[in-house]
Coordinates of C-alpha atoms in Angstrom, one line a residue:
M272 CA 6.0 -3.6 96.8
V273 CA 7.3 -0.7 94.6
V274 CA 10.5 1.1 95.7
D275 CA 11.3 4.5 94.1
I276 CA 14.9 4.8 93.1
Q277 CA 15.9 8.2 91.9
R278 CA 18.7 7.8 89.4
E279 CA 20.5 10.8 88.0
P280 CA 23.7 10.1 86.1
S281 CA 26.6 12.2 87.3
Q282 CA 28.9 14.1 85.0
A283 CA 31.5 11.4 85.4
S284 CA 29.2 8.6 84.3
T285 CA 29.5 7.1 80.9
K286 CA 26.9 6.7 78.2
S287 CA 26.5 3.0 79.0
E288 CA 25.3 3.9 82.5
F289 CA 22.4 6.0 81.1
M290 CA 19.6 3.5 80.5
G291 CA 17.4 6.0 78.5
F292 CA 13.9 5.3 79.8
A293 CA 13.7 9.0 80.6
N294 CA 13.2 9.3 76.8
F295 CA 9.9 7.5 77.0
P296 CA 7.7 10.6 76.7
N297 CA 9.4 11.4 73.5
Q298 CA 8.6 7.9 72.2
V299 CA 5.0 8.4 73.1
F300 CA 5.0 11.8 71.5
R301 CA 6.4 10.4 68.2
R302 CA 3.8 7.6 68.2
C303 CA 1.0 10.0 68.8
I304 CA 2.3 12.2 65.9
K305 CA 2.3 9.1 63.7
N306 CA -1.1 7.7 64.5
G307 CA -2.9 10.9 65.4
F308 CA -6.0 11.1 67.7
H309 CA -9.6 10.1 67.3
F310 CA -12.2 12.2 69.1
T311 CA -16.0 12.3 68.9
I312 CA -18.1 15.2 70.1
M313 CA -21.9 14.9 70.3
V314 CA -24.1 18.0 70.6
V315 CA -27.5 17.4 72.3
G316 CA -30.3 19.9 73.1
Q317 CA -33.7 21.2 72.3
S318 CA -34.5 22.6 68.9
G319 CA -33.3 26.1 67.9
L320 CA -30.4 26.4 70.3
G321 CA -27.7 26.7 67.6
K322 CA -26.0 23.4 68.1
S323 CA -24.7 23.2 64.5
T324 CA -23.5 26.8 64.6
F325 CA -21.6 26.2 67.8
T326 CA -19.9 23.2 66.2
N327 CA -18.6 25.4 63.4
S328 CA -17.3 28.0 65.9
L329 CA -15.6 25.4 68.2
F330 CA -12.8 24.5 65.8
L331 CA -12.8 27.6 63.6
S332 CA -13.9 25.5 60.6
E333 CA -17.1 25.2 58.6
V334 CA -18.0 21.6 59.5
Y335 CA -21.5 22.4 58.3
D336 CA -20.9 24.5 55.1
V337 CA -22.4 28.0 55.3
K338 CA -21.4 30.6 52.8
P339 CA -21.8 34.4 53.3
H340 CA -25.3 35.7 52.5
Q341 CA -26.6 32.2 52.6
M342 CA -29.7 31.0 54.5
P343 CA -29.0 29.8 58.1
I344 CA -28.2 26.2 58.8
P345 CA -31.5 24.2 58.6
S346 CA -32.7 22.2 61.6
T347 CA -31.3 18.8 62.0
V348 CA -33.9 16.1 61.5
K349 CA -31.8 13.0 62.1
I350 CA -28.5 12.1 63.8
D351 CA -25.8 13.4 61.5
S352 CA -22.2 12.3 61.8
K353 CA -19.3 14.0 60.0
T354 CA -15.6 13.3 60.4
V355 CA -12.9 15.8 59.5
C356 CA -9.1 15.7 59.8
L357 CA -7.6 18.7 61.6
V358 CA -3.9 19.3 61.5
E359 CA -2.0 21.7 63.8
N360 CA 1.8 21.6 64.2
D361 CA 2.0 18.2 62.5
V362 CA -0.5 16.8 65.0
K363 CA -3.5 15.1 63.3
L364 CA -6.9 15.1 65.0
Y365 CA -9.6 13.0 63.4
M366 CA -12.6 14.8 64.8
T367 CA -16.1 13.4 64.4
F368 CA -19.0 15.7 65.0
V369 CA -22.4 14.1 65.8
D370 CA -25.3 16.5 65.5
T371 CA -28.6 15.3 66.9
P372 CA -32.1 16.4 66.1
G373 CA -33.7 18.8 68.6
F374 CA -36.3 17.6 71.0
G375 CA -39.0 19.2 73.1
D376 CA -41.3 20.2 70.3
A377 CA -43.5 17.1 70.4
V378 CA -46.7 16.9 72.5
D379 CA -45.4 13.7 74.1
N380 CA -41.6 13.8 74.7
S381 CA -41.4 10.5 76.6
N382 CA -38.2 8.6 75.9
C383 CA -37.2 11.1 73.3
W384 CA -33.6 10.3 74.3
D385 CA -33.8 6.7 73.1
P386 CA -32.4 7.4 69.6
I387 CA -29.3 9.2 71.1
I388 CA -28.7 6.5 73.7
N389 CA -29.0 3.8 71.0
F390 CA -26.5 5.7 68.9
V391 CA -24.0 5.8 71.8
D392 CA -24.5 2.2 72.6
Q393 CA -24.1 1.2 69.0
R394 CA -20.8 2.9 68.8
F395 CA -19.7 1.0 71.9
A396 CA -21.0 -2.3 70.4
D397 CA -19.2 -1.7 67.1
Y398 CA -15.9 -1.1 69.0
L399 CA -16.5 -4.2 71.1
A400 CA -17.2 -6.3 68.0
E401 CA -14.0 -5.1 66.4
E402 CA -12.0 -5.7 69.5
T403 CA -13.2 -9.3 70.1
K404 CA -12.7 -10.5 66.5
I405 CA -10.4 -13.4 66.0
E406 CA -8.6 -11.5 63.2
R407 CA -8.9 -7.9 64.3
P408 CA -7.1 -4.9 62.8
E409 CA -3.9 -3.6 64.3
N410 CA -5.3 -0.2 65.0
I411 CA -9.1 -0.1 65.7
A412 CA -10.7 3.3 64.8
D413 CA -12.1 4.7 68.0
N414 CA -15.6 6.0 67.0
R415 CA -16.9 6.0 70.5
V416 CA -18.6 9.2 71.7
H417 CA -16.1 10.9 74.1
L418 CA -17.9 14.1 74.9
C419 CA -21.5 15.3 74.9
F420 CA -22.2 19.0 74.9
Y421 CA -25.7 19.3 76.5
F422 CA -27.3 22.6 75.4
I423 CA -29.6 24.3 78.0
A424 CA -32.2 26.8 76.9
P425 CA -31.5 30.3 78.5
T426 CA -34.7 30.5 80.5
G427 CA -33.0 32.1 83.5
H428 CA -34.8 29.8 86.0
G429 CA -33.1 26.4 86.0
L430 CA -33.2 23.0 84.4
K431 CA -36.4 21.8 82.8
E432 CA -37.9 18.4 83.8
L433 CA -37.0 17.1 80.3
D434 CA -33.4 18.3 80.7
I435 CA -33.1 16.4 84.0
E436 CA -34.5 13.1 82.6
F437 CA -32.4 13.4 79.5
M438 CA -29.1 13.9 81.4
K439 CA -30.0 11.1 83.8
A440 CA -30.3 8.8 80.8
L441 CA -27.0 9.9 79.3
Q442 CA -24.8 10.3 82.4
D443 CA -23.7 6.6 82.6
R444 CA -22.8 6.4 78.9
V445 CA -20.9 9.6 78.0
N446 CA -19.0 12.6 79.5
I447 CA -21.6 15.4 79.8
V448 CA -20.6 19.1 79.8
P449 CA -23.6 21.4 80.2
I450 CA -23.7 24.5 78.0
I451 CA -26.0 27.5 78.2
A452 CA -26.9 28.4 74.7
K453 CA -27.4 32.0 73.4
A454 CA -25.7 33.6 76.3
D455 CA -26.3 37.0 74.8
T456 CA -30.0 36.9 75.7
L457 CA -29.3 37.2 79.5
T458 CA -27.6 40.0 81.4
H459 CA -24.5 39.3 83.5
Q460 CA -26.3 39.1 86.7
E461 CA -29.1 36.9 85.2
M462 CA -26.5 34.6 83.9
L463 CA -24.8 34.2 87.3
T464 CA -28.1 33.4 88.9
F465 CA -29.0 31.0 86.2
K466 CA -25.7 29.1 86.6
Q467 CA -26.3 28.8 90.3
N468 CA -29.8 27.4 89.8
I469 CA -28.4 24.8 87.2
L470 CA -25.7 23.6 89.6
K471 CA -28.2 23.3 92.4
D472 CA -30.5 21.2 90.2
L473 CA -27.6 19.0 89.1
D474 CA -26.7 18.4 92.7
T475 CA -30.4 17.9 93.9
H476 CA -31.1 15.3 91.2
E477 CA -27.7 13.6 91.5
I478 CA -26.8 14.2 87.8
R479 CA -23.1 13.4 87.2
I480 CA -21.4 15.6 84.7
Y481 CA -17.8 15.4 83.6
K482 CA -15.4 16.6 86.3
F483 CA -12.4 18.3 84.9
P484 CA -9.2 17.1 86.6
D485 CA -7.1 19.5 88.8
Q486 CA -4.3 20.9 86.7
E487 CA -2.9 24.3 85.8
G488 CA -3.0 25.8 82.3
T489 CA -3.2 29.1 80.5
I490 CA -4.7 30.4 77.3
V491 CA -1.6 31.6 75.4
G492 CA -1.9 34.8 73.5
I493 CA -5.5 35.7 74.5
K494 CA -6.1 39.0 76.2
N495 CA -7.9 38.9 79.6
A496 CA -7.6 35.1 79.6
P497 CA -7.8 33.1 82.9
T498 CA -4.4 32.0 84.2
K499 CA -5.5 28.6 85.6
C500 CA -7.9 25.8 84.7
E501 CA -9.5 26.5 88.1
D502 CA -10.8 29.8 86.7
N503 CA -12.3 27.9 83.8
R504 CA -14.0 25.3 86.1
K505 CA -15.7 28.1 88.0
R506 CA -17.5 29.0 84.7
I507 CA -19.4 25.7 84.6
P508 CA -22.0 25.5 83.1
F509 CA -20.4 27.4 80.2
A510 CA -22.5 30.2 78.7
V511 CA -21.6 30.4 75.0
V512 CA -22.5 32.3 71.8
G513 CA -22.0 30.7 68.4
S514 CA -21.8 32.5 65.0
N515 CA -21.0 31.7 61.4
K516 CA -20.2 35.3 60.6
V517 CA -16.5 36.3 60.5
I518 CA -15.3 39.9 60.3
D519 CA -12.0 41.7 60.7
I520 CA -11.5 43.4 64.0
G521 CA -8.2 45.2 63.8
S522 CA -5.7 42.7 62.4
K523 CA -7.7 39.6 63.6
R524 CA -10.6 37.7 62.1
T525 CA -13.2 36.8 64.6
R526 CA -16.7 35.4 64.7
V527 CA -19.3 37.8 65.8
R528 CA -23.1 38.3 66.2
E529 CA -24.2 41.7 65.2
Y530 CA -27.2 43.5 66.7
P531 CA -28.6 47.0 66.2
W532 CA -27.4 47.8 69.7
G533 CA -23.9 46.3 69.4
T534 CA -21.7 43.4 68.5
V535 CA -21.1 40.2 70.5
E536 CA -17.6 38.6 69.9
V537 CA -17.5 34.8 70.2
E538 CA -13.9 34.8 71.3
N539 CA -14.2 37.4 74.0
L540 CA -14.3 36.2 77.6
A541 CA -16.0 39.4 78.6
H542 CA -18.9 38.5 76.4
N543 CA -19.3 34.7 76.9
D544 CA -17.4 31.6 78.1
F545 CA -16.5 30.2 74.6
L546 CA -12.8 30.6 74.9
A547 CA -12.7 29.1 78.5
L548 CA -14.7 26.1 77.2
R549 CA -12.4 25.5 74.3
D550 CA -9.4 25.9 76.4
I551 CA -10.4 23.4 79.2
V552 CA -11.8 20.9 76.7
I553 CA -9.4 21.0 73.7
R554 CA -6.1 22.3 75.1
S555 CA -6.2 20.7 78.6
N556 CA -8.4 17.6 78.8
L557 CA -8.9 16.1 75.4
V558 CA -6.8 13.0 76.3
D559 CA -8.4 12.7 79.7
L560 CA -11.9 12.7 78.0
I561 CA -10.7 9.8 75.8
N562 CA -9.3 7.9 78.8
V563 CA -12.5 8.4 80.9
T564 CA -14.6 7.1 78.0
R565 CA -12.3 4.1 77.6
D566 CA -11.8 3.2 81.2
I567 CA -15.2 4.0 82.7
H568 CA -18.1 4.3 80.2
Y569 CA -16.9 1.7 77.7
E570 CA -15.9 -0.7 80.5
N571 CA -19.3 -0.4 82.1
F572 CA -20.9 -1.2 78.7
R573 CA -18.6 -4.1 78.2
Y574 CA -19.3 -5.5 81.7
K575 CA -23.1 -5.3 81.1
Q576 CA -22.7 -7.1 77.8
M577 CA -20.7 -9.8 79.5
C578 CA -23.3 -10.2 82.3
K579 CA -26.1 -10.4 79.8
G580 CA -24.3 -13.3 78.1
A581 CA -23.6 -15.0 81.4
K582 CA -27.2 -14.9 82.5
G583 CA -28.4 -16.4 79.2
N584 CA -30.3 -13.5 77.9
L585 CA -31.0 -13.0 74.3
E586 CA -28.0 -10.7 73.9
R587 CA -24.8 -12.7 74.2
D588 CA -21.3 -11.7 75.1
P589 CA -18.9 -11.2 72.2
F590 CA -17.2 -14.5 72.6
T591 CA -20.5 -16.4 72.6
Q592 CA -21.5 -14.4 69.6
L593 CA -18.3 -15.4 67.8
E594 CA -19.0 -19.0 68.6
E595 CA -22.6 -18.7 67.4
E596 CA -21.5 -17.0 64.3
R597 CA -18.9 -19.7 63.6
R598 CA -21.5 -22.4 64.1
T599 CA -23.9 -20.5 61.8
V600 CA -21.3 -20.1 59.1
E601 CA -20.4 -23.8 59.4
K602 CA -24.0 -24.8 59.2
E603 CA -24.6 -22.6 56.2
A604 CA -21.5 -24.0 54.5
A605 CA -22.7 -27.6 55.2
E606 CA -26.1 -26.8 53.9
V607 CA -24.7 -25.2 50.8
R608 CA -22.4 -28.3 50.3
R609 CA -25.4 -30.7 50.7
T610 CA -27.4 -28.6 48.3
K611 CA -24.6 -28.6 45.7
E612 CA -24.0 -32.4 46.2
K613 CA -27.8 -33.0 45.8
I614 CA -27.9 -30.9 42.6
F615 CA -24.8 -32.7 41.3
A616 CA -26.2 -36.2 42.1
E617 CA -29.5 -35.2 40.3
K618 CA -27.7 -34.0 37.3
V619 CA -25.5 -37.1 37.2
A620 CA -28.6 -39.4 37.5
D621 CA -30.4 -37.4 34.8
R622 CA -27.3 -37.7 32.6
E623 CA -27.0 -41.4 33.2
H624 CA -30.7 -41.9 32.5
K625 CA -30.4 -40.0 29.2
L626 CA -27.3 -42.1 28.3
A627 CA -29.2 -45.3 29.2
D628 CA -32.2 -44.3 27.1
R629 CA -29.8 -43.4 24.2
G630 CA -28.0 -46.7 24.6
K631 CA -31.3 -48.6 24.5
A632 CA -32.3 -46.6 21.4
L633 CA -29.0 -47.5 19.7
D634 CA -29.4 -51.2 20.6
E635 CA -32.9 -51.2 19.1
Q636 CA -31.6 -49.5 16.0
E637 CA -28.8 -51.9 15.7
K638 CA -31.2 -54.9 16.0
E639 CA -33.5 -53.4 13.4
N640 CA -30.5 -52.8 11.1
R641 CA -29.4 -56.4 11.6
R642 CA -32.9 -57.6 10.9
I643 CA -33.1 -55.6 7.7
L644 CA -29.6 -56.7 6.7
H645 CA -30.5 -60.3 7.3
E646 CA -33.7 -59.9 5.3
K647 CA -31.8 -58.3 2.4
H648 CA -29.1 -61.0 2.6
G649 CA -31.9 -63.7 2.4
M650 CA -33.4 -61.9 -0.6
L651 CA -30.0 -61.8 -2.2
Q652 CA -29.4 -65.5 -1.7
K653 CA -32.9 -66.2 -3.0
S654 CA -32.2 -64.0 -6.1
L655 CA -28.9 -65.8 -6.7
E656 CA -30.6 -69.2 -6.4
E657 CA -33.3 -68.1 -8.9
L658 CA -30.7 -66.8 -11.2
S659 CA -28.9 -70.2 -11.1
E660 CA -32.1 -72.1 -11.7
F661 CA -32.8 -69.8 -14.6
R662 CA -29.4 -70.4 -16.1
R663 CA -29.6 -74.1 -15.8
A664 CA -33.1 -74.0 -17.3
A665 CA -31.7 -71.9 -20.2
G666 CA -28.6 -74.1 -20.6
I667 CA -26.2 -71.3 -19.9
N668 CA -23.2 -71.9 -17.7
D669 CA -21.7 -69.4 -15.4
S670 CA -19.5 -67.9 -18.1
G671 CA -22.6 -67.1 -20.3
S672 CA -21.8 -69.8 -23.1
S673 CA -24.2 -72.5 -24.4
I674 CA -23.5 -75.9 -23.0
G675 CA -23.9 -77.8 -26.3
H676 CA -21.2 -76.1 -28.3
I677 CA -18.5 -76.4 -25.7
G678 CA -17.3 -79.9 -25.9
R679 CA -14.3 -81.9 -24.9
N680 CA -12.3 -81.1 -28.1
S681 CA -12.9 -77.4 -28.2
P682 CA -10.8 -75.5 -30.7
P683 CA -8.2 -73.1 -29.5
D684 CA -9.1 -69.5 -28.6
G685 CA -8.1 -68.3 -32.0
K686 CA -10.5 -70.6 -33.8
K687 CA -13.3 -70.4 -31.2
K688 CA -14.6 -67.1 -32.5
K689 CA -14.6 -68.4 -36.1
S690 CA -16.4 -71.6 -35.2
S691 CA -19.0 -69.7 -33.4
T692 CA -19.4 -67.4 -36.4
L693 CA -19.8 -70.5 -38.7
N694 CA -22.4 -72.0 -36.4
I695 CA -24.4 -68.8 -36.6
F696 CA -24.3 -69.0 -40.4
N697 CA -25.2 -72.6 -40.4
R698 CA -28.2 -72.0 -38.2
N699 CA -29.4 -69.4 -40.7

């Protein structure tokens, strides 16, 4: 049970009695100023409806660069995403524009919306993966698609069957705002009839488009501007004109489309609904579009993913995916460890085998050297014995003297030489 207590400090109250939670909006404002906003707009429609040109006109910036006297923007052939940072009064807006290829030109257009649906789902899946990480960043970049401008060809009759099927496929994934392209091709009365037919088709086929909340707002500084958001909602679906040409009208630069019979001003409510669209989307409901995407479309996607995991389908919920990824990483790490251990064991065994072979070779060499040494030692001993026998046979002692002249009464060393000399002469 919640009880409302209105607390207004009196003039006699002290500062300690003022709690200060009334300052909460200022805290939120400061935080928003610090972090900025992330917003993603997707433009979808058949080929040749000026989706890229409209994107340039919406934020008064050349998202798709086009210089004066340059050829028109080429047709988009694949889903193109571009992010720019827009700053206005210190408020940062990280705006992502997603331009999709046109459809309707093929002979068979069955399921031509699949690439766009896959793109939206992939953005949800990327955010869900970041959100469910064990170590996730403090601020997750919100790249989810918050708004889809669906361009309708100005046929003057109503929605085509392809438009109906396309919006049915998108309505549960993104906020759809229908836009009538090239509004300058229909008269005022034709445009009113065309809008009524479109609203009737939306109601008949139960196509849910984004419903702008009830709130008041004004376009400040714009001549002939509606005074309430209710006036803007009455213009749904919005009929717009886009242009890359900017000229000076008086003291103001404005985007225009020039024809031989006159000039169409993009920012003139008498000519088209461009200003009303920009006011109700950007100035009044930008945050609400973010909240609806987060609280409804993203939660529906998240619930489906959880249910798929609970039913045991191939696609698992994020927690099961994390567990499977952890097991896969551990299995891969164990496999790598086993491979490295096997390689290490093989290298060690090969090294040990080489060392054993080398040891055997050294042992064999040592045995051979010992054998050779033993043989040489024997030969030396034999040679010494032969020498001794030779000396004994020659009558020479170990000192080299003859045995017969060295007697018991040998003269002193001083006379030994002389005696030897005399013996030599006597022999002669």
